[in-house]
mmCIF file of C-alpha atoms in Angstrom:
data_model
loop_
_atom_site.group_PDB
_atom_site.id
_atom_site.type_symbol
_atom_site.label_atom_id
_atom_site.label_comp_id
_atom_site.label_asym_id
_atom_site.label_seq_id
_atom_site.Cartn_x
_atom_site.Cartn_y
_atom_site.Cartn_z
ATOM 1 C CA UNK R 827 0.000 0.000 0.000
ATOM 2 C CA UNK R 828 1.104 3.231 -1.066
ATOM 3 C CA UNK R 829 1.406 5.686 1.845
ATOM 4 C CA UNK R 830 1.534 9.568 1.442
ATOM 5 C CA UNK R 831 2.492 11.698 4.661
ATOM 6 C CA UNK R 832 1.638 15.282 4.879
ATOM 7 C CA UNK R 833 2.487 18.062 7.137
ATOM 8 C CA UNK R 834 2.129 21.803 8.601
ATOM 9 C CA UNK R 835 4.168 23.672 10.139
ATOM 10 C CA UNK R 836 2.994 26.712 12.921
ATOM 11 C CA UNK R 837 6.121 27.972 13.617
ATOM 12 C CA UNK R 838 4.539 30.924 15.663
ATOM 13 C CA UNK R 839 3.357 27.975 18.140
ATOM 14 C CA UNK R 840 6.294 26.159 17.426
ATOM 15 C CA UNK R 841 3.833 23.132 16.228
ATOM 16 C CA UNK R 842 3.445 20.737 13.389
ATOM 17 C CA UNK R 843 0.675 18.871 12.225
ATOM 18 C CA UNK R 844 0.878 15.749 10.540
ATOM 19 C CA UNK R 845 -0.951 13.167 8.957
ATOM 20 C CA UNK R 846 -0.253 9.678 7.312
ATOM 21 C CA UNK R 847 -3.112 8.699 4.139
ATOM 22 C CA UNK R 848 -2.970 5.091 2.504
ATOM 23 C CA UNK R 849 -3.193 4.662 -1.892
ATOM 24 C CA UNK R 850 -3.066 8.257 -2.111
ATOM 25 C CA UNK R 851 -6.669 9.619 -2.825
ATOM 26 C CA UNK R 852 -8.104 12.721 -2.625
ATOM 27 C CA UNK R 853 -11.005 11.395 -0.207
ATOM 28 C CA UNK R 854 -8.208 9.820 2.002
ATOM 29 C CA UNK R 855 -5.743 12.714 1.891
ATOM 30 C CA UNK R 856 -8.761 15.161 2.939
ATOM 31 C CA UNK R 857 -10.214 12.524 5.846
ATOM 32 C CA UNK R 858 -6.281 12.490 6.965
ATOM 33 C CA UNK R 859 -6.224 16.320 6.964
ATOM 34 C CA UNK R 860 -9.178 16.256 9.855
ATOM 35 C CA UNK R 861 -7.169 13.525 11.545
ATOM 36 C CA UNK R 862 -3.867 15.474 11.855
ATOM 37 C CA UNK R 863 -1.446 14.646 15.002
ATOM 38 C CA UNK R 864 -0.005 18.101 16.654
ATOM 39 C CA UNK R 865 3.430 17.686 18.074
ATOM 40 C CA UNK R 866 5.904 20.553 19.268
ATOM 41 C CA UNK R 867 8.693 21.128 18.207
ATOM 42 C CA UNK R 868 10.450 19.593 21.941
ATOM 43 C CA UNK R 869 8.518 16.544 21.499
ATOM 44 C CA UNK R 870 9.460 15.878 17.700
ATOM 45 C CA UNK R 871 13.426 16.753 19.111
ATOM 46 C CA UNK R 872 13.161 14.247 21.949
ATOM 47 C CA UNK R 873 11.725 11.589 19.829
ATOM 48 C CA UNK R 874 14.629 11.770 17.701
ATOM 49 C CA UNK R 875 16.900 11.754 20.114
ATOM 50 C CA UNK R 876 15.071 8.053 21.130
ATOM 51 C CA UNK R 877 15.313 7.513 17.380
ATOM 52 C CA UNK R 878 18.747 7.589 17.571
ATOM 53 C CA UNK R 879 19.421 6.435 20.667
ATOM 54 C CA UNK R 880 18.128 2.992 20.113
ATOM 55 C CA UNK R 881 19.498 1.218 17.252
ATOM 56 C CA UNK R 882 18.727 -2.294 18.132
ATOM 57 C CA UNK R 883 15.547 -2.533 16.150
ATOM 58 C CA UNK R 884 16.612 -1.498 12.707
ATOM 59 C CA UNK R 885 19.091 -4.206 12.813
ATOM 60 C CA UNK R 886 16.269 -6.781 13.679
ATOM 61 C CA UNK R 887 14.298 -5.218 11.116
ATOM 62 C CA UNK R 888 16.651 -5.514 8.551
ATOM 63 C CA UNK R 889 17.692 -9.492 8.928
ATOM 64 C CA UNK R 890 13.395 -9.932 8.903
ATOM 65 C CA UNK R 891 13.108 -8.155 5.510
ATOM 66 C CA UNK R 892 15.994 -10.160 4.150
ATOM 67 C CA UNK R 893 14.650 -13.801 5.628
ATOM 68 C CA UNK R 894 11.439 -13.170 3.962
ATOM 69 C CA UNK R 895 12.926 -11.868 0.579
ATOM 70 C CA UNK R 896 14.291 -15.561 0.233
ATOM 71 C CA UNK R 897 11.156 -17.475 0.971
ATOM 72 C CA UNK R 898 9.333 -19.298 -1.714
ATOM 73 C CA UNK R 899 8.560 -16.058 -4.062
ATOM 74 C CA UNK R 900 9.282 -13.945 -0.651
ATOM 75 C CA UNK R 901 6.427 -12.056 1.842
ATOM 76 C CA UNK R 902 5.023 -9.346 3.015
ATOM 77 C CA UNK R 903 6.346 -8.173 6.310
ATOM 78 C CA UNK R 904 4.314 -7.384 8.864
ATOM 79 C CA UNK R 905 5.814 -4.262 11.355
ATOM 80 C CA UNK R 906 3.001 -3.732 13.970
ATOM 81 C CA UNK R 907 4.388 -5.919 16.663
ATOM 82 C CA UNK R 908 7.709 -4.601 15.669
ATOM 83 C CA UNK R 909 6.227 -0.756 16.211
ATOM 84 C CA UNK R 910 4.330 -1.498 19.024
ATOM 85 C CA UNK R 911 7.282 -3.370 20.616
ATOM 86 C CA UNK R 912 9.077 -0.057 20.483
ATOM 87 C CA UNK R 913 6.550 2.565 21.324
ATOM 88 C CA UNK R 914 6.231 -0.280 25.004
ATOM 89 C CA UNK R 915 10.034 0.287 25.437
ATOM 90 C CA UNK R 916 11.121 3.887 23.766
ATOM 91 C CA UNK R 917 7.399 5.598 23.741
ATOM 92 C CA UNK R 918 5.660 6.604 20.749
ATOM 93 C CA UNK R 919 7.569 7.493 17.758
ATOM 94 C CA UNK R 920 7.084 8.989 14.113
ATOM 95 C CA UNK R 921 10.468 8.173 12.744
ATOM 96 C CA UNK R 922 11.016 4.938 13.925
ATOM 97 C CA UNK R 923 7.479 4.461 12.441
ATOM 98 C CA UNK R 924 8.231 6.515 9.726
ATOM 99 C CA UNK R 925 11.531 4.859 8.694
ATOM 100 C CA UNK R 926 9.859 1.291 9.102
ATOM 101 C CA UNK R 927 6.942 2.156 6.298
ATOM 102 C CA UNK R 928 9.266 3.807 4.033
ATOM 103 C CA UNK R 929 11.665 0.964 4.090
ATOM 104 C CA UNK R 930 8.447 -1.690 3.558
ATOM 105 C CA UNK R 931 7.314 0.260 0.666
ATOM 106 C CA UNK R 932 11.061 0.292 -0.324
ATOM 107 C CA UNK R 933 10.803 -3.504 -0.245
ATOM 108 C CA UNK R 934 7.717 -4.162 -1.763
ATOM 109 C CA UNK R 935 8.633 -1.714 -4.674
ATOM 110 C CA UNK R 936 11.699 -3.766 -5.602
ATOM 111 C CA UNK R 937 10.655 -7.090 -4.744
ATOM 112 C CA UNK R 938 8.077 -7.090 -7.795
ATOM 113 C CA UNK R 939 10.297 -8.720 -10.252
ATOM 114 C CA UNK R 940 10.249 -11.896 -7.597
ATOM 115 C CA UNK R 941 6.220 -11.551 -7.469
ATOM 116 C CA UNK R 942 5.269 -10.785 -10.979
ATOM 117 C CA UNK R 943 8.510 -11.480 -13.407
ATOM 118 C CA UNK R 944 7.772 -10.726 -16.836
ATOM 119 C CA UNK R 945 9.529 -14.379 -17.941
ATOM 120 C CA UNK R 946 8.310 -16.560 -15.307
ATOM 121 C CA UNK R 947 11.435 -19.539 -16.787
ATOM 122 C CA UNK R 948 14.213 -17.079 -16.424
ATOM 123 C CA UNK R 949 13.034 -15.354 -13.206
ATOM 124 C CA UNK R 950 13.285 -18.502 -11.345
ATOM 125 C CA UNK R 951 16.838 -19.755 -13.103
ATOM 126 C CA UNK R 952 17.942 -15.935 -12.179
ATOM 127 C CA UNK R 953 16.009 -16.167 -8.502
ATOM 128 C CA UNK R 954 19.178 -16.339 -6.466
ATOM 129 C CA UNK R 955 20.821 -13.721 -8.267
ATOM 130 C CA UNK R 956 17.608 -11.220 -8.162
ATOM 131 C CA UNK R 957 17.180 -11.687 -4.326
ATOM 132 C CA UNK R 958 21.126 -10.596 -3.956
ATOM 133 C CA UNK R 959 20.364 -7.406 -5.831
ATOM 134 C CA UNK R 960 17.035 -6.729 -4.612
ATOM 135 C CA UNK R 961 19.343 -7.044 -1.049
ATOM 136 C CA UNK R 962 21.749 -5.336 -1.957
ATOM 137 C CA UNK R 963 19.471 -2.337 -2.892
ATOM 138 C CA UNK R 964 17.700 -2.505 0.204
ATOM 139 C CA UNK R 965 20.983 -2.216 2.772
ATOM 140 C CA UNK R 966 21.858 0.618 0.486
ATOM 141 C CA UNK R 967 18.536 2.451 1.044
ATOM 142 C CA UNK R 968 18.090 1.387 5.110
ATOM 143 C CA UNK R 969 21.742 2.600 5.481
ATOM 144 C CA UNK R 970 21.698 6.107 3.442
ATOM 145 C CA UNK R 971 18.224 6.806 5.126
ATOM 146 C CA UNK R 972 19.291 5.878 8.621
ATOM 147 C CA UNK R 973 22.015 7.807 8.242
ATOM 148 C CA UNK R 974 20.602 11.042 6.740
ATOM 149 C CA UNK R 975 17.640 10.597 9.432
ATOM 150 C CA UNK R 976 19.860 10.515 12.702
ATOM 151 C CA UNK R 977 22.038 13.514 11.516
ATOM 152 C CA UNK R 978 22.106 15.715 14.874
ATOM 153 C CA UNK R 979 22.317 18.733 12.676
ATOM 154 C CA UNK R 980 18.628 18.970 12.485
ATOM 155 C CA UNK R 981 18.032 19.988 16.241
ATOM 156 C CA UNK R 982 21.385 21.812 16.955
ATOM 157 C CA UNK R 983 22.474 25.216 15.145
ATOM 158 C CA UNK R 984 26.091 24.441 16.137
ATOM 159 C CA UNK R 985 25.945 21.443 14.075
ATOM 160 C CA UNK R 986 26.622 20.862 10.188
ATOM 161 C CA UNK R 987 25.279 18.146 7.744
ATOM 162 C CA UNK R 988 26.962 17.140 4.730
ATOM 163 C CA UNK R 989 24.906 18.485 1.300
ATOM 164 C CA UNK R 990 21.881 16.414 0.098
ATOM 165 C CA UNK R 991 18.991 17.504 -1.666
ATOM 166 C CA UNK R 992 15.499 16.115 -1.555
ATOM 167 C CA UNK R 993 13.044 16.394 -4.301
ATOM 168 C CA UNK R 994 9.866 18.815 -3.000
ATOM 169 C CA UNK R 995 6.663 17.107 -2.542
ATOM 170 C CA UNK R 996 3.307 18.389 -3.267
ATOM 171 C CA UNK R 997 0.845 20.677 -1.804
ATOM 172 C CA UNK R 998 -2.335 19.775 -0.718
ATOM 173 C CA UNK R 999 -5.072 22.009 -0.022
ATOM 174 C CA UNK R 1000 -8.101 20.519 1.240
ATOM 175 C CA UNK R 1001 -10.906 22.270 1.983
ATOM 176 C CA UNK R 1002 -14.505 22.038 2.566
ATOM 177 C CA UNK R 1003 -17.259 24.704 3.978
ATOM 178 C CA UNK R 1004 -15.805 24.007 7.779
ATOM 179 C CA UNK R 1005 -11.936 24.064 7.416
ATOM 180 C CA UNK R 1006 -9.253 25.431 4.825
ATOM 181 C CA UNK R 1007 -5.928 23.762 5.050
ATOM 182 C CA UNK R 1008 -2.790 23.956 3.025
ATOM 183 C CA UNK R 1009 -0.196 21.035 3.861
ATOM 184 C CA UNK R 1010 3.198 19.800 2.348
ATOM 185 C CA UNK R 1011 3.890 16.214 1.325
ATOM 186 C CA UNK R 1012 6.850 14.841 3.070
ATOM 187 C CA UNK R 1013 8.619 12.097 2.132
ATOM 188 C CA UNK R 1014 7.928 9.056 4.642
ATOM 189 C CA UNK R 1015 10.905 9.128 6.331
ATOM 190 C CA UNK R 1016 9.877 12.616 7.726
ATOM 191 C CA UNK R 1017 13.845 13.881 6.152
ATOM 192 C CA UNK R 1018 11.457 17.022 4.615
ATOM 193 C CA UNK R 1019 9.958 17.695 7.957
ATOM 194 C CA UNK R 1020 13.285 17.625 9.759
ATOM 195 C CA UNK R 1021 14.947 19.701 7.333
ATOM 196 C CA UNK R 1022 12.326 22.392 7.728
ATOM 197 C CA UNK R 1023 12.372 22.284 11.520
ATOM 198 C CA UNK R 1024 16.360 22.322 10.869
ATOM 199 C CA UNK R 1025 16.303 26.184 8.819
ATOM 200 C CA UNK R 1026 14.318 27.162 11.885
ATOM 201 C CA UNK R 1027 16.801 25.895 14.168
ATOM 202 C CA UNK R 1028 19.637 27.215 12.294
ATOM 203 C CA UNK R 1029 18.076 30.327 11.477
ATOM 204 C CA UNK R 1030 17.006 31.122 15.031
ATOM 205 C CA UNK R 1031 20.156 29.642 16.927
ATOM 206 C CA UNK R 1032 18.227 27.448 18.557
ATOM 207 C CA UNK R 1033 20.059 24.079 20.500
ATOM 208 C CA UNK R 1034 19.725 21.475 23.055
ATOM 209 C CA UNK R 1035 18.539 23.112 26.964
ATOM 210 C CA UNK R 1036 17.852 21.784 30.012
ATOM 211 C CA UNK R 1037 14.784 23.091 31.739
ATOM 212 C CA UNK R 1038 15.740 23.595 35.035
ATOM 213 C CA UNK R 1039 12.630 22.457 36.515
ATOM 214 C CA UNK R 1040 10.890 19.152 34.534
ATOM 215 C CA UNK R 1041 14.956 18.641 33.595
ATOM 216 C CA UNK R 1042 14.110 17.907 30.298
ATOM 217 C CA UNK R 1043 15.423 18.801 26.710
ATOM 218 C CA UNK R 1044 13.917 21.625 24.496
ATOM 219 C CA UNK R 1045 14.953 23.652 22.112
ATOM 220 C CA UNK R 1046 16.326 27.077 22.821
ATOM 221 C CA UNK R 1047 18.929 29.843 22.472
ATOM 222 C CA UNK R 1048 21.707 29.118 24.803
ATOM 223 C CA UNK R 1049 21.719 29.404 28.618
ATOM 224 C CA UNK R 1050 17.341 29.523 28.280
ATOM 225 C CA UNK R 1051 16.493 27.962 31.806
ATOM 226 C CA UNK R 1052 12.999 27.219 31.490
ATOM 227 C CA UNK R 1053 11.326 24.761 28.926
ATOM 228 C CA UNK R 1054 7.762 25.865 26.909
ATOM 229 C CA UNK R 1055 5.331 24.034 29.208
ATOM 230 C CA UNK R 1056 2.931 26.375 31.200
ATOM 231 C CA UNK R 1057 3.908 24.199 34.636
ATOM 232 C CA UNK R 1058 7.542 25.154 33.756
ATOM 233 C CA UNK R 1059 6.550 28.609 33.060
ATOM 234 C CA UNK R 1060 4.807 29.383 35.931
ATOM 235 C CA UNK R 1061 7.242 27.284 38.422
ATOM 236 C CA UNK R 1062 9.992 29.990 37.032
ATOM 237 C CA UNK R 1063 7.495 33.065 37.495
ATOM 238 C CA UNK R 1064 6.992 31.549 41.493
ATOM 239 C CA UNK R 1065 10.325 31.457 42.041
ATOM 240 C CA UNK R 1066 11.298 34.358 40.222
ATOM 241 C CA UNK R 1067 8.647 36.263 42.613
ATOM 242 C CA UNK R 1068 10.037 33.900 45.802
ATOM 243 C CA UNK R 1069 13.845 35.632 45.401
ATOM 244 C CA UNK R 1070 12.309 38.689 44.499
ATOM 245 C CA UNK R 1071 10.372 38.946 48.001
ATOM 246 C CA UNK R 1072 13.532 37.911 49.535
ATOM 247 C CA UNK R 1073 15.883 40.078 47.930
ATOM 248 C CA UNK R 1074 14.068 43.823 47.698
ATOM 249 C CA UNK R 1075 15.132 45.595 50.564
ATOM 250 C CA UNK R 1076 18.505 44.189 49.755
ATOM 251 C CA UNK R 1077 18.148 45.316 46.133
ATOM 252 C CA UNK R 1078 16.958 48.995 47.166
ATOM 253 C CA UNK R 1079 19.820 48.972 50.659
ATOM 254 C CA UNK R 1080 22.961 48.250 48.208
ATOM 255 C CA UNK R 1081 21.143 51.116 45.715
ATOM 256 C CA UNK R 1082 20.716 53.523 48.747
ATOM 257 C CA UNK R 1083 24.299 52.951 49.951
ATOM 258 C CA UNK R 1084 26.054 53.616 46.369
ATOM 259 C CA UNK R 1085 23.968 56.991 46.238
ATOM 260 C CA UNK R 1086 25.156 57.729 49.622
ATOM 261 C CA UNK R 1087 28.796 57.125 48.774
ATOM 262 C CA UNK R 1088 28.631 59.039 45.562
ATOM 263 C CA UNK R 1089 26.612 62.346 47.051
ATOM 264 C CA UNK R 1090 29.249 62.652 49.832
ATOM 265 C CA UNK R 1091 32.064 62.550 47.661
ATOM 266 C CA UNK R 1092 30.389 65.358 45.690
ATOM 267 C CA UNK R 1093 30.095 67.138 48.737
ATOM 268 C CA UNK R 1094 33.967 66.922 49.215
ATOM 269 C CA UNK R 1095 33.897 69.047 45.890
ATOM 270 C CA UNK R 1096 31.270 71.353 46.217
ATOM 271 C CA UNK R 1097 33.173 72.123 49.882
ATOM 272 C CA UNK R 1098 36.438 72.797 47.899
ATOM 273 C CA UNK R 1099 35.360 74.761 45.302
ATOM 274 C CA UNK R 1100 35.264 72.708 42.200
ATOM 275 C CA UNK R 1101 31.507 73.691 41.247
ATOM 276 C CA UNK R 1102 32.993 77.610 41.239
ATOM 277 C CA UNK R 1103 36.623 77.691 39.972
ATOM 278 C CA UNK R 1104 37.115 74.475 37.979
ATOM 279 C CA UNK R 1105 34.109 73.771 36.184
ATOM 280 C CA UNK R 1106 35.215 71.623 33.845
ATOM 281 C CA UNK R 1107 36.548 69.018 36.064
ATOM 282 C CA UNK R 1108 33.372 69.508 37.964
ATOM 283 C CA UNK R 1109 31.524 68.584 35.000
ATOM 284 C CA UNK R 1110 33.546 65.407 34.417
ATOM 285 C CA UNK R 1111 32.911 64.286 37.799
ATOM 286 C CA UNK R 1112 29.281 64.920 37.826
ATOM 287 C CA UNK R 1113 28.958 62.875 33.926
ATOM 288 C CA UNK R 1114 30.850 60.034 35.658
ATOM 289 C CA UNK R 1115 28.673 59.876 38.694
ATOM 290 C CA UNK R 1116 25.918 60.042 36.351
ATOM 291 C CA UNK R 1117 26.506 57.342 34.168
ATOM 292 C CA UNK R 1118 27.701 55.116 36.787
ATOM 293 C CA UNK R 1119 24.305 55.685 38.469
ATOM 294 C CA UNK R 1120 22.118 54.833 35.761
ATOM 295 C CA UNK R 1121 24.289 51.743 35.228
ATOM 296 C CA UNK R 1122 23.203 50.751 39.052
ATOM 297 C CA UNK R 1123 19.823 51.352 38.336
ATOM 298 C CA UNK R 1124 19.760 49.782 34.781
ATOM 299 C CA UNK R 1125 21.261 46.869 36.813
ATOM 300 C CA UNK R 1126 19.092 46.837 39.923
ATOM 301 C CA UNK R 1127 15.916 47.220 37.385
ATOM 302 C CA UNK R 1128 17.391 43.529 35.590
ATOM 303 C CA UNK R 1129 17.773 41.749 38.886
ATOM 304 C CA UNK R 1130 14.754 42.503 40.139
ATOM 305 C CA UNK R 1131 12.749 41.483 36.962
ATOM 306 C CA UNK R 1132 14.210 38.700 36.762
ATOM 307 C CA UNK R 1133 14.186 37.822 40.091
ATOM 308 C CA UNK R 1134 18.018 37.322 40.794
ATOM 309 C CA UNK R 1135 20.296 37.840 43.564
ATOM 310 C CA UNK R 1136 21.832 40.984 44.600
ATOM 311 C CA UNK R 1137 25.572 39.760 44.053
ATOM 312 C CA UNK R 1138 25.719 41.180 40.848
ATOM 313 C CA UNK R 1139 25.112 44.741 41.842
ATOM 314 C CA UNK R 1140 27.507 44.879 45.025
ATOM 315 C CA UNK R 1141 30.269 44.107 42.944
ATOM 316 C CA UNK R 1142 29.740 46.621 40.423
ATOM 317 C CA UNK R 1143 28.528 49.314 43.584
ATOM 318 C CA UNK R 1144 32.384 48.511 44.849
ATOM 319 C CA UNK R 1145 34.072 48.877 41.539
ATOM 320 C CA UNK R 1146 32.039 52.235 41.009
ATOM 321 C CA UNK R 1147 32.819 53.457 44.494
ATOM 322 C CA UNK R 1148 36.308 53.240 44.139
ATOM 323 C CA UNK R 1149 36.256 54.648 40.749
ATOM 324 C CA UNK R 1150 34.607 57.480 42.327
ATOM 325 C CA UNK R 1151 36.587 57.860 45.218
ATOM 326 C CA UNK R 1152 39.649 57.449 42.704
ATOM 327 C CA UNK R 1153 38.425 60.748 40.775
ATOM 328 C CA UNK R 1154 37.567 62.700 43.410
ATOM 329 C CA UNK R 1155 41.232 62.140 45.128
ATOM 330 C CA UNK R 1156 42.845 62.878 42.023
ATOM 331 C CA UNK R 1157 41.097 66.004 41.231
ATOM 332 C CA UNK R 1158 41.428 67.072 44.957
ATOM 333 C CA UNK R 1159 45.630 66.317 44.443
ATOM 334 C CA UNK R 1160 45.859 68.188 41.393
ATOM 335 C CA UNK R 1161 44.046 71.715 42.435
ATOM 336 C CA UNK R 1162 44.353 71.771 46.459
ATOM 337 C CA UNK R 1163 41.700 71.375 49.024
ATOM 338 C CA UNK R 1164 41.203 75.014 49.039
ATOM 339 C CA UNK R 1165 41.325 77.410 46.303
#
């Protein structure tokens, strides 16, 4: 049976649909539009990473296909148990199942001369020798697809893939007076879906994170603590608010102390004349307090927001203080205390 997988991608949502239809006909392409799967783009990522992972199976499911090439005029291979067996152990998966009907059709494409030879006499003198090739093709196909398919370049902006090109598929728009849909046609191996989800990757340096709280993968830029999920989400925005609470008055006591410093080293000046006789260096003073001031605030204004501890902003309140002090000493050296 011919199979014809089709896809969308909401990359707003960070979503795909897709949907599988058998012999390829308009009425079953449209009933497998209104029977789409949604997956995000973190569960498609740690299903290949299973994918991957697990390489036991395709080895299994490579001796069956050859065992029942050479029986009698060969078989058709059943995969259920074999899909079924891996969704008990590994958990539902789209390209194991996806690689598994690609390969079938794979085997029932070239298999034909075995079931219907066009010279019955010489197909069965030749029988040994059209297994071999019809083998040989097949390890040839599981291999290239395997390996294009488990490329960790899809999922990871750091990461490169060798060039390949894959013809484009069609696009389906089904319609009806309830929906309007436009999908792609992938190829069954999903390789068109996890090039597109690739570009996005690599277009929005996106890689493998950690969420800090569930612990598992998604896909982000860099350092990104916190996974999509709204438990996630909201776990971060409790805790954010927990250090918050604990860390205000600490936030707005290191704040009040730098302004403290900084005012009575201005004093020092104003007392000595600065503001009156040396305006100029007056001025520079009063632009470095300035900035330095808004960077403390700027700071103070991050931590809080994003609920961190007030480490951060004592060290730079210490580097600023004696840059301060530093300025106002020198100044003070260079024109006297007293003018």
């Amino acid at each position: 049976m011919e199979t014809t997988t089709i896809y969308r991608i909401n990359e707003k949502d960070r979503t795909i649909n897709i949907a599988q239809s058998v012999n390829d006909t308009d009425e079953s392409l449209h009933g497998a539009v209104l029977n789409t799967r949604t997956f995000t783009f973190d569960e498609l990522m740690n299903q290949h990473r299973m994918f991957c992972e697990h390489t036991d199976p395709y080895d299994a499911f490579r001796d069956r296909l050859n065992s029942a090439l050479r029986i009698d005029r060969s078989i058709d291979v059943s995969t259920d148990d074999m899909i079924a067996r891996f969704a008990a152990e590994y958990g539902e998966n789209i390209f194991f199942r996806g690689y598994v009907t690609s390969v079938i059709e794979f085997y029932d494409n070239e298999r034909s001369p075995i079931l219907k030879p066009n010279d019955a006499v010489i197909a069965k003198l030749n029988r040994r020798k059209i297994q071999d090739e019809v083998a040989q093709k097949l390890m040839e196909y599981t291999d290239t697809q395997f390996t294009l398919m488990s490329s960790d370049a899809y999922f990871n902006c750091k990461a490169n893939m060798e060039h390949f090109m894959i013809q484009p598929g069609q696009t389906i728009i089904a319609a009806d007076e309830y929906t309007y849909n436009v999908f792609r046609e992938s190829d069954n191996c999903l390789l068109t879906i996890l090039a597109e989800i690739g570009q996005l990757v690599h277009h929005n340096k996106w890689t493998f994170c950690e969420c800090g709280f569930c612990h598992k993968q998604f896909l982000e830029t860099e350092g990104e603590a916190c996974c999509h999920s709204s438990e996630c989400i909201e776990a971060q925005k409790q805790q954010k608010e927990a250090i918050y609470k604990e860390n205000t008055k600490e936030y707005s006591a290191v704040k009040c102390d730098y302004d403290a410093f900084v005012r009575r080293y201005k004093k020092i000046l104003v007392d000595a004349g600065f503001d009156k006789f040396h305006p100029a260096e007056f001025d520079e003073f009063m632009q470095a307090k300035e900035e330095r001031m808004n960077a403390m605030a700027k700071l103070k204004k991050h931590l809080i927001r994003n609920g961190l501890p007030t480490t951060e902003l004592i060290e730079l309140g210490a580097k600023y203080k004696a840059e301060i002090k530093g300025l106002t000493e020198e100044l003070i050296d260079r024109f006297g205390k007293k003018n």
